[in-house]
Short mmCIF file of C-alpha atoms and ligand atoms in Angstrom, two decimals:
data_model
loop_
_atom_site.label_atom_id
_atom_site.label_comp_id
_atom_site.label_asym_id
_atom_site.label_seq_id
_atom_site.Cartn_x
_atom_site.Cartn_y
_atom_site.Cartn_z
CA UNK A 264 0.00 0.00 0.00
CA UNK A 265 2.72 2.49 0.90
CA UNK A 266 6.45 2.58 0.55
CA UNK A 267 8.49 4.28 3.25
CA UNK A 268 12.09 5.16 2.40
CA UNK A 269 14.53 5.67 5.28
CA UNK A 270 17.22 7.95 3.99
CA UNK A 271 19.97 10.14 5.38
CA UNK A 272 22.32 12.77 3.99
CA UNK A 273 25.20 11.33 6.03
CA UNK A 274 26.88 8.04 6.79
CA UNK A 275 26.71 6.26 10.15
CA UNK A 276 25.86 8.94 12.69
CA UNK A 277 22.09 9.13 12.13
CA UNK A 278 21.65 5.37 12.62
CA UNK A 279 19.49 5.12 9.51
CA UNK A 280 19.57 1.30 9.36
CA UNK A 281 18.89 0.97 13.09
CA UNK A 282 16.00 3.44 12.83
CA UNK A 283 14.41 1.60 9.90
CA UNK A 284 14.86 -1.77 11.61
CA UNK A 285 13.42 -0.76 14.97
CA UNK A 286 10.44 1.10 13.46
CA UNK A 287 9.68 -1.97 11.32
CA UNK A 288 10.14 -4.34 14.27
CA UNK A 289 7.87 -2.36 16.58
CA UNK A 290 5.25 -2.02 13.85
CA UNK A 291 5.37 -5.80 13.34
CA UNK A 292 4.89 -6.42 17.05
CA UNK A 293 2.24 -3.82 17.80
CA UNK A 294 0.18 -3.18 14.67
CA UNK A 295 -2.11 -5.47 12.78
CA UNK A 296 -0.82 -4.60 9.33
CA UNK A 297 1.51 -6.43 6.96
CA UNK A 298 4.97 -4.86 6.94
CA UNK A 299 8.01 -5.69 4.84
CA UNK A 300 11.49 -4.47 5.73
CA UNK A 301 14.34 -4.50 3.23
CA UNK A 302 17.47 -2.66 2.13
CA UNK A 303 19.08 -1.77 -1.17
CA UNK A 304 22.69 -1.12 -0.28
CA UNK A 305 25.59 -2.46 -2.26
CA UNK A 306 28.18 -2.60 0.44
CA UNK A 307 27.20 -5.24 2.94
CA UNK A 308 24.33 -3.84 4.95
CA UNK A 309 23.81 -4.41 8.62
CA UNK A 310 20.02 -4.65 8.37
CA UNK A 311 19.82 -8.44 7.98
CA UNK A 312 22.29 -9.11 10.77
CA UNK A 313 20.08 -7.26 13.27
CA UNK A 314 17.47 -10.00 12.76
CA UNK A 315 19.72 -13.04 12.44
CA UNK A 316 18.61 -14.64 15.71
CA UNK A 317 14.94 -14.49 14.68
CA UNK A 318 15.45 -16.02 11.29
CA UNK A 319 18.47 -18.29 11.57
CA UNK A 320 16.33 -21.41 11.24
CA UNK A 321 14.95 -20.24 7.92
CA UNK A 322 18.28 -18.93 6.76
CA UNK A 323 20.04 -22.16 7.68
CA UNK A 324 22.65 -20.07 9.48
CA UNK A 325 23.06 -17.87 6.37
CA UNK A 326 24.51 -20.73 4.30
CA UNK A 327 22.24 -20.99 1.28
CA UNK A 328 20.43 -17.79 0.60
CA UNK A 329 20.64 -17.86 -3.18
CA UNK A 330 16.95 -18.67 -3.55
CA UNK A 331 15.60 -15.85 -1.43
CA UNK A 332 15.83 -12.09 -1.30
CA UNK A 333 16.16 -9.33 -3.83
CA UNK A 334 18.53 -11.27 -6.11
CA UNK A 335 16.08 -14.18 -6.43
CA UNK A 336 13.34 -11.68 -7.26
CA UNK A 337 15.54 -9.96 -9.85
CA UNK A 338 16.04 -13.38 -11.49
CA UNK A 339 12.28 -13.91 -11.61
CA UNK A 340 11.81 -10.41 -13.04
CA UNK A 341 14.38 -11.08 -15.75
CA UNK A 342 12.55 -14.28 -16.71
CA UNK A 343 9.17 -12.49 -16.62
CA UNK A 344 8.03 -14.78 -13.84
CA UNK A 345 7.14 -12.31 -11.12
CA UNK A 346 3.81 -13.23 -9.50
CA UNK A 347 1.73 -11.29 -6.95
CA UNK A 348 2.98 -13.55 -4.14
CA UNK A 349 6.65 -13.62 -5.26
CA UNK A 350 7.93 -11.06 -2.75
CA UNK A 351 6.18 -12.80 0.12
CA UNK A 352 7.61 -16.17 -1.03
CA UNK A 353 11.17 -14.87 -1.22
CA UNK A 354 11.04 -13.12 2.17
CA UNK A 355 11.64 -14.39 5.68
CA UNK A 356 8.96 -14.22 8.36
CA UNK A 357 9.95 -12.32 11.49
CA UNK A 358 6.44 -12.03 12.99
CA UNK A 359 3.73 -14.20 11.48
CA UNK A 360 1.37 -12.34 9.12
CA UNK A 361 2.79 -9.03 10.30
CA UNK A 362 6.50 -8.64 9.55
CA UNK A 363 8.71 -10.06 6.79
CA UNK A 364 12.34 -9.38 5.92
CA UNK A 365 13.47 -9.29 2.30
CA UNK A 366 17.21 -9.92 2.17
CA UNK A 367 19.09 -7.38 0.04
CA UNK A 368 21.45 -8.03 -2.83
CA UNK A 369 24.53 -10.19 -2.40
CA UNK A 370 25.90 -9.13 -5.77
CA UNK A 371 29.66 -8.85 -5.60
CA UNK A 372 30.16 -6.42 -8.49
CA UNK A 373 28.85 -2.91 -8.80
CA UNK A 374 27.95 -3.51 -12.47
CA UNK A 375 25.62 -6.34 -11.53
CA UNK A 376 24.18 -4.22 -8.78
CA UNK A 377 23.41 -1.46 -11.23
CA UNK A 378 21.56 -3.92 -13.45
CA UNK A 379 19.35 -4.63 -10.48
CA UNK A 380 18.03 -1.05 -10.70
CA UNK A 381 16.08 -2.01 -13.83
CA UNK A 382 14.05 -4.60 -11.95
CA UNK A 383 13.44 -2.68 -8.79
CA UNK A 384 10.21 -1.04 -9.91
CA UNK A 385 8.21 -4.22 -10.74
CA UNK A 386 9.50 -5.91 -7.59
CA UNK A 387 8.49 -3.04 -5.34
CA UNK A 388 5.15 -2.66 -7.13
CA UNK A 389 4.35 -6.24 -6.17
CA UNK A 390 5.57 -5.68 -2.62
CA UNK A 391 3.35 -2.61 -2.33
CA UNK A 392 0.31 -4.58 -3.46
CA UNK A 393 0.79 -7.25 -0.82
CA UNK A 394 2.10 -5.27 2.18
CA UNK A 395 0.48 -2.27 3.83
CA UNK A 396 3.88 -0.81 4.60
CA UNK A 397 7.17 -1.45 2.82
CA UNK A 398 10.11 -0.05 4.78
CA UNK A 399 13.29 0.39 2.78
CA UNK A 400 16.69 1.24 4.27
CA UNK A 401 18.40 3.25 1.53
CA UNK A 402 22.03 4.04 0.98
CA UNK A 403 22.81 7.53 2.30
CA UNK A 404 23.42 10.50 0.02
CA UNK A 405 22.13 10.92 -3.50
CA UNK A 406 24.69 9.23 -5.73
CA UNK A 407 23.45 5.64 -5.55
CA UNK A 408 21.14 4.74 -8.51
CA UNK A 409 18.91 2.48 -6.41
CA UNK A 410 18.53 5.22 -3.81
CA UNK A 411 17.32 7.63 -6.49
CA UNK A 412 14.96 5.07 -8.04
CA UNK A 413 13.43 4.10 -4.70
CA UNK A 414 13.16 7.64 -3.34
CA UNK A 415 11.20 8.52 -6.47
CA UNK A 416 8.86 5.55 -5.97
CA UNK A 417 8.30 6.05 -2.25
CA UNK A 418 5.17 7.54 -0.70
CA UNK A 419 6.99 8.88 2.36
CA UNK A 420 10.62 9.65 3.12
CA UNK A 421 11.82 9.33 6.72
CA UNK A 422 14.98 11.43 6.92
CA UNK A 423 17.35 10.27 9.65
CA UNK A 424 19.17 13.21 11.21
CA UNK A 425 21.75 13.49 13.97
CA UNK A 426 22.70 16.15 16.49
CA UNK A 427 25.69 17.32 14.50
CA UNK A 428 25.47 21.01 13.63
CA UNK A 429 27.48 20.73 10.40
CA UNK A 430 25.30 17.91 9.07
CA UNK A 431 22.12 19.68 10.19
CA UNK A 432 23.19 22.90 8.44
CA UNK A 433 23.86 20.90 5.31
CA UNK A 434 20.48 19.18 5.42
CA UNK A 435 18.41 22.27 6.16
CA UNK A 436 20.22 24.33 3.52
CA UNK A 437 18.90 21.68 1.09
CA UNK A 438 22.25 21.70 -0.71
CA UNK A 439 22.46 17.92 -1.01
CA UNK A 440 18.80 17.08 -1.35
CA UNK A 441 17.82 14.43 -3.87
CA UNK A 442 15.11 15.78 -6.19
CA UNK A 443 12.48 13.42 -4.74
CA UNK A 444 12.57 15.15 -1.36
CA UNK A 445 11.02 18.31 -2.73
CA UNK A 446 7.68 16.76 -3.56
CA UNK A 447 7.17 14.00 -0.98
CA UNK A 448 5.79 13.91 2.52
CA UNK A 449 8.78 13.83 4.87
CA UNK A 450 9.13 12.77 8.51
CA UNK A 451 12.25 13.89 10.37
CA UNK A 452 13.75 11.42 12.84
CA UNK A 453 16.86 11.97 14.94
CA UNK A 454 18.75 8.72 15.56
CA UNK A 455 21.05 7.97 18.53
CA UNK A 456 19.26 10.88 20.20
CA UNK A 457 20.82 12.52 23.25
CA UNK A 458 18.07 14.40 25.15
CA UNK A 459 20.69 16.20 27.29
CA UNK A 460 22.33 17.95 24.36
CA UNK A 461 21.56 21.61 23.73
CA UNK A 462 20.40 20.46 20.30
CA UNK A 463 17.13 18.87 21.40
CA UNK A 464 14.53 18.03 18.76
CA UNK A 465 12.49 21.13 19.59
CA UNK A 466 15.55 23.39 19.60
CA UNK A 467 16.61 22.02 16.21
CA UNK A 468 13.12 22.69 14.91
CA UNK A 469 13.28 26.26 16.24
CA UNK A 470 16.79 26.82 14.91
CA UNK A 471 15.90 25.91 11.33
CA UNK A 472 12.32 27.07 11.10
CA UNK A 473 13.28 29.91 8.76
CA UNK A 474 14.67 27.46 6.20
CA UNK A 475 11.85 24.95 6.50
CA UNK A 476 8.63 25.42 8.39
CA UNK A 477 7.54 21.82 8.91
CA UNK A 478 4.13 21.02 10.36
CA UNK A 479 5.16 17.90 12.28
CA UNK A 480 7.47 17.74 15.29
CA UNK A 481 10.87 16.14 14.83
CA UNK A 482 10.75 12.59 16.20
CA UNK A 483 13.60 10.73 17.89
CA UNK A 484 15.08 7.28 18.47
CA UNK A 485 17.01 7.83 21.72
CA UNK A 486 20.51 6.51 22.25
CA UNK A 487 20.07 3.28 24.22
CA UNK A 488 22.93 0.99 25.27
CA UNK A 489 20.66 -2.06 25.61
CA UNK A 490 19.29 -1.45 22.11
CA UNK A 491 22.86 -1.27 20.80
CA UNK A 492 23.75 -4.53 22.61
CA UNK A 493 20.66 -6.25 21.19
CA UNK A 494 21.71 -5.20 17.68
CA UNK A 495 25.24 -6.47 18.28
CA UNK A 496 23.76 -9.72 19.60
CA UNK A 497 21.72 -9.89 16.35
CA UNK A 498 18.51 -10.23 18.29
CA UNK A 499 16.50 -7.06 17.81
CA UNK A 500 13.13 -8.87 17.74
CA UNK A 501 13.87 -10.89 20.88
CA UNK A 502 14.98 -7.80 22.79
CA UNK A 503 11.93 -5.79 21.75
CA UNK A 504 9.56 -8.62 22.69
CA UNK A 505 11.10 -8.89 26.15
CA UNK A 506 11.44 -5.18 26.88
CA UNK A 507 8.62 -3.33 25.20
CA UNK A 508 6.39 -3.15 28.28
CA UNK A 509 8.83 -1.67 30.77
CA UNK A 510 7.56 0.37 33.70
CA UNK A 511 7.78 4.15 33.62
CA UNK A 512 10.65 4.05 36.08
CA UNK A 513 12.89 1.90 33.89
CA UNK A 514 15.75 3.84 32.24
CA UNK A 515 14.75 2.46 28.80
CA UNK A 516 11.16 3.68 29.12
CA UNK A 517 12.05 6.91 27.30
CA UNK A 518 13.43 4.93 24.37
CA UNK A 519 10.16 3.02 23.94
CA UNK A 520 8.03 6.10 24.45
CA UNK A 521 9.86 7.98 21.70
CA UNK A 522 9.97 4.93 19.41
CA UNK A 523 6.18 4.44 19.73
CA UNK A 524 5.55 8.13 18.99
CA UNK A 525 7.71 7.95 15.87
CA UNK A 526 6.15 4.70 14.61
CA UNK A 527 2.63 6.07 15.13
CA UNK A 528 3.43 9.30 13.26
CA UNK A 529 4.99 7.41 10.35
CA UNK A 530 2.04 5.02 10.04
CA UNK A 531 -0.47 7.86 10.21
CA UNK A 532 1.44 9.69 7.52
CA UNK A 533 0.84 6.72 5.16
CA UNK A 534 -2.85 6.56 6.07
CA UNK A 535 -2.93 3.74 8.64
CA UNK A 536 -5.65 4.16 11.24
CA UNK A 537 -3.40 3.60 14.25
CA UNK A 538 -6.32 3.42 16.73
CA UNK A 539 -7.89 0.51 14.89
CA UNK A 540 -4.70 -1.31 13.98
CA UNK A 541 -2.95 -1.13 17.35
CA UNK A 542 -2.98 -4.58 18.92
CA UNK A 543 -0.94 -4.52 22.09
CA UNK A 544 -0.96 -1.67 24.45
CA UNK A 545 2.34 -1.14 26.18
CA UNK A 546 2.88 0.82 29.37
CA UNK A 547 3.04 4.45 28.36
N1 ATP B 30 19.52 4.55 19.10
C1 ATP B 30 20.72 3.98 19.18
N2 ATP B 30 21.28 3.70 20.40
C2 ATP B 30 22.48 3.14 20.49
N3 ATP B 30 23.26 2.82 19.44
C3 ATP B 30 22.77 3.06 18.20
C4 ATP B 30 21.49 3.65 18.01
N4 ATP B 30 21.28 3.79 16.68
C5 ATP B 30 22.36 3.28 16.07
N5 ATP B 30 23.28 2.86 16.96
C6 ATP B 30 24.60 2.27 16.67
O1 ATP B 30 25.31 3.18 15.82
C7 ATP B 30 26.04 2.49 14.80
C8 ATP B 30 25.63 2.97 13.43
O2 ATP B 30 24.26 2.66 13.22
P1 ATP B 30 23.65 2.27 11.79
O3 ATP B 30 24.40 1.17 11.15
O4 ATP B 30 22.19 2.09 11.99
O5 ATP B 30 23.93 3.63 11.01
P2 ATP B 30 23.68 3.98 9.46
O6 ATP B 30 23.29 5.44 9.43
O7 ATP B 30 22.74 3.03 8.84
O8 ATP B 30 25.14 3.77 8.88
P3 ATP B 30 25.61 3.58 7.34
O9 ATP B 30 25.51 4.93 6.71
O10 ATP B 30 27.00 3.07 7.46
O11 ATP B 30 24.65 2.58 6.72
C9 ATP B 30 25.78 1.01 15.06
O12 ATP B 30 26.85 0.49 15.81
C10 ATP B 30 24.50 0.97 15.88
O13 ATP B 30 24.46 -0.15 16.74
MG1 MG B 31 22.99 1.78 7.23
#
């Protein structure tokens, strides 16, 4: 139904992959909609590894993955054999009926990777017909051809920002904006957020309101050591399942509160009725 691109103008600091993964994971656990999460980076992405513990049975410990993922779909597209259920069939279930992971390309050469760009549109069209939300972790910047193609096709762009003044200046001056950003709904999300910095979300909004008067607040994914450990342990789903209903007094409560706010705003932006689709109420 709707494609959500997670994109950033910078490498690493905004936690773009982590943001996309945790928004997808929480949506899969708490909303009754079908979500797909995937990535289109050439250099080995970290997205899949964050979920390895949840899907290692299906992945056979990552030994034979030639018949799943984006590459398998590109092969079907080349042979004109893409079917409405192809994306679902080539994805891995993380939460039954609610969250699937589509493994990205394993192509070793950039030339082959570029040829994938041709097939991206039909593949994502099929994904969008089956899933209510398709979350794509894009390569940062605007030079990657798949990034450009997928930004153009997306219904919403979530821009991952960080509390770095130089990078913020660059983003809000629009100097390195891909063309697609000018005519799409955009949600701003600060990753690895430090609420004790002078550059809080509301101060950043105030600071740049002359260059861009956005209607929505800036959302955040707070810095959280346990979240980082869970990602390093490759068990994002397991950690979220165990920790999502923490009491207000728990130090990670803020992380979940901000994460839920961001997920809700993103889903509402693509037209999901979050009141109706919410299935598990956490402690808020
Ligand atoms: N909210 C967070 N709390 C703690 N650590 C985080 C958080 N978000 C990201 N990190 C850590 O920061 C590092 C970079 O994150 P990530 O890979 O998501 O960034 P990225 O913007 O996707 O990078 P790249 O541009 O290289 O793809 C990782 O080690 C990750 O575990
Ligand atoms: Mg990344």
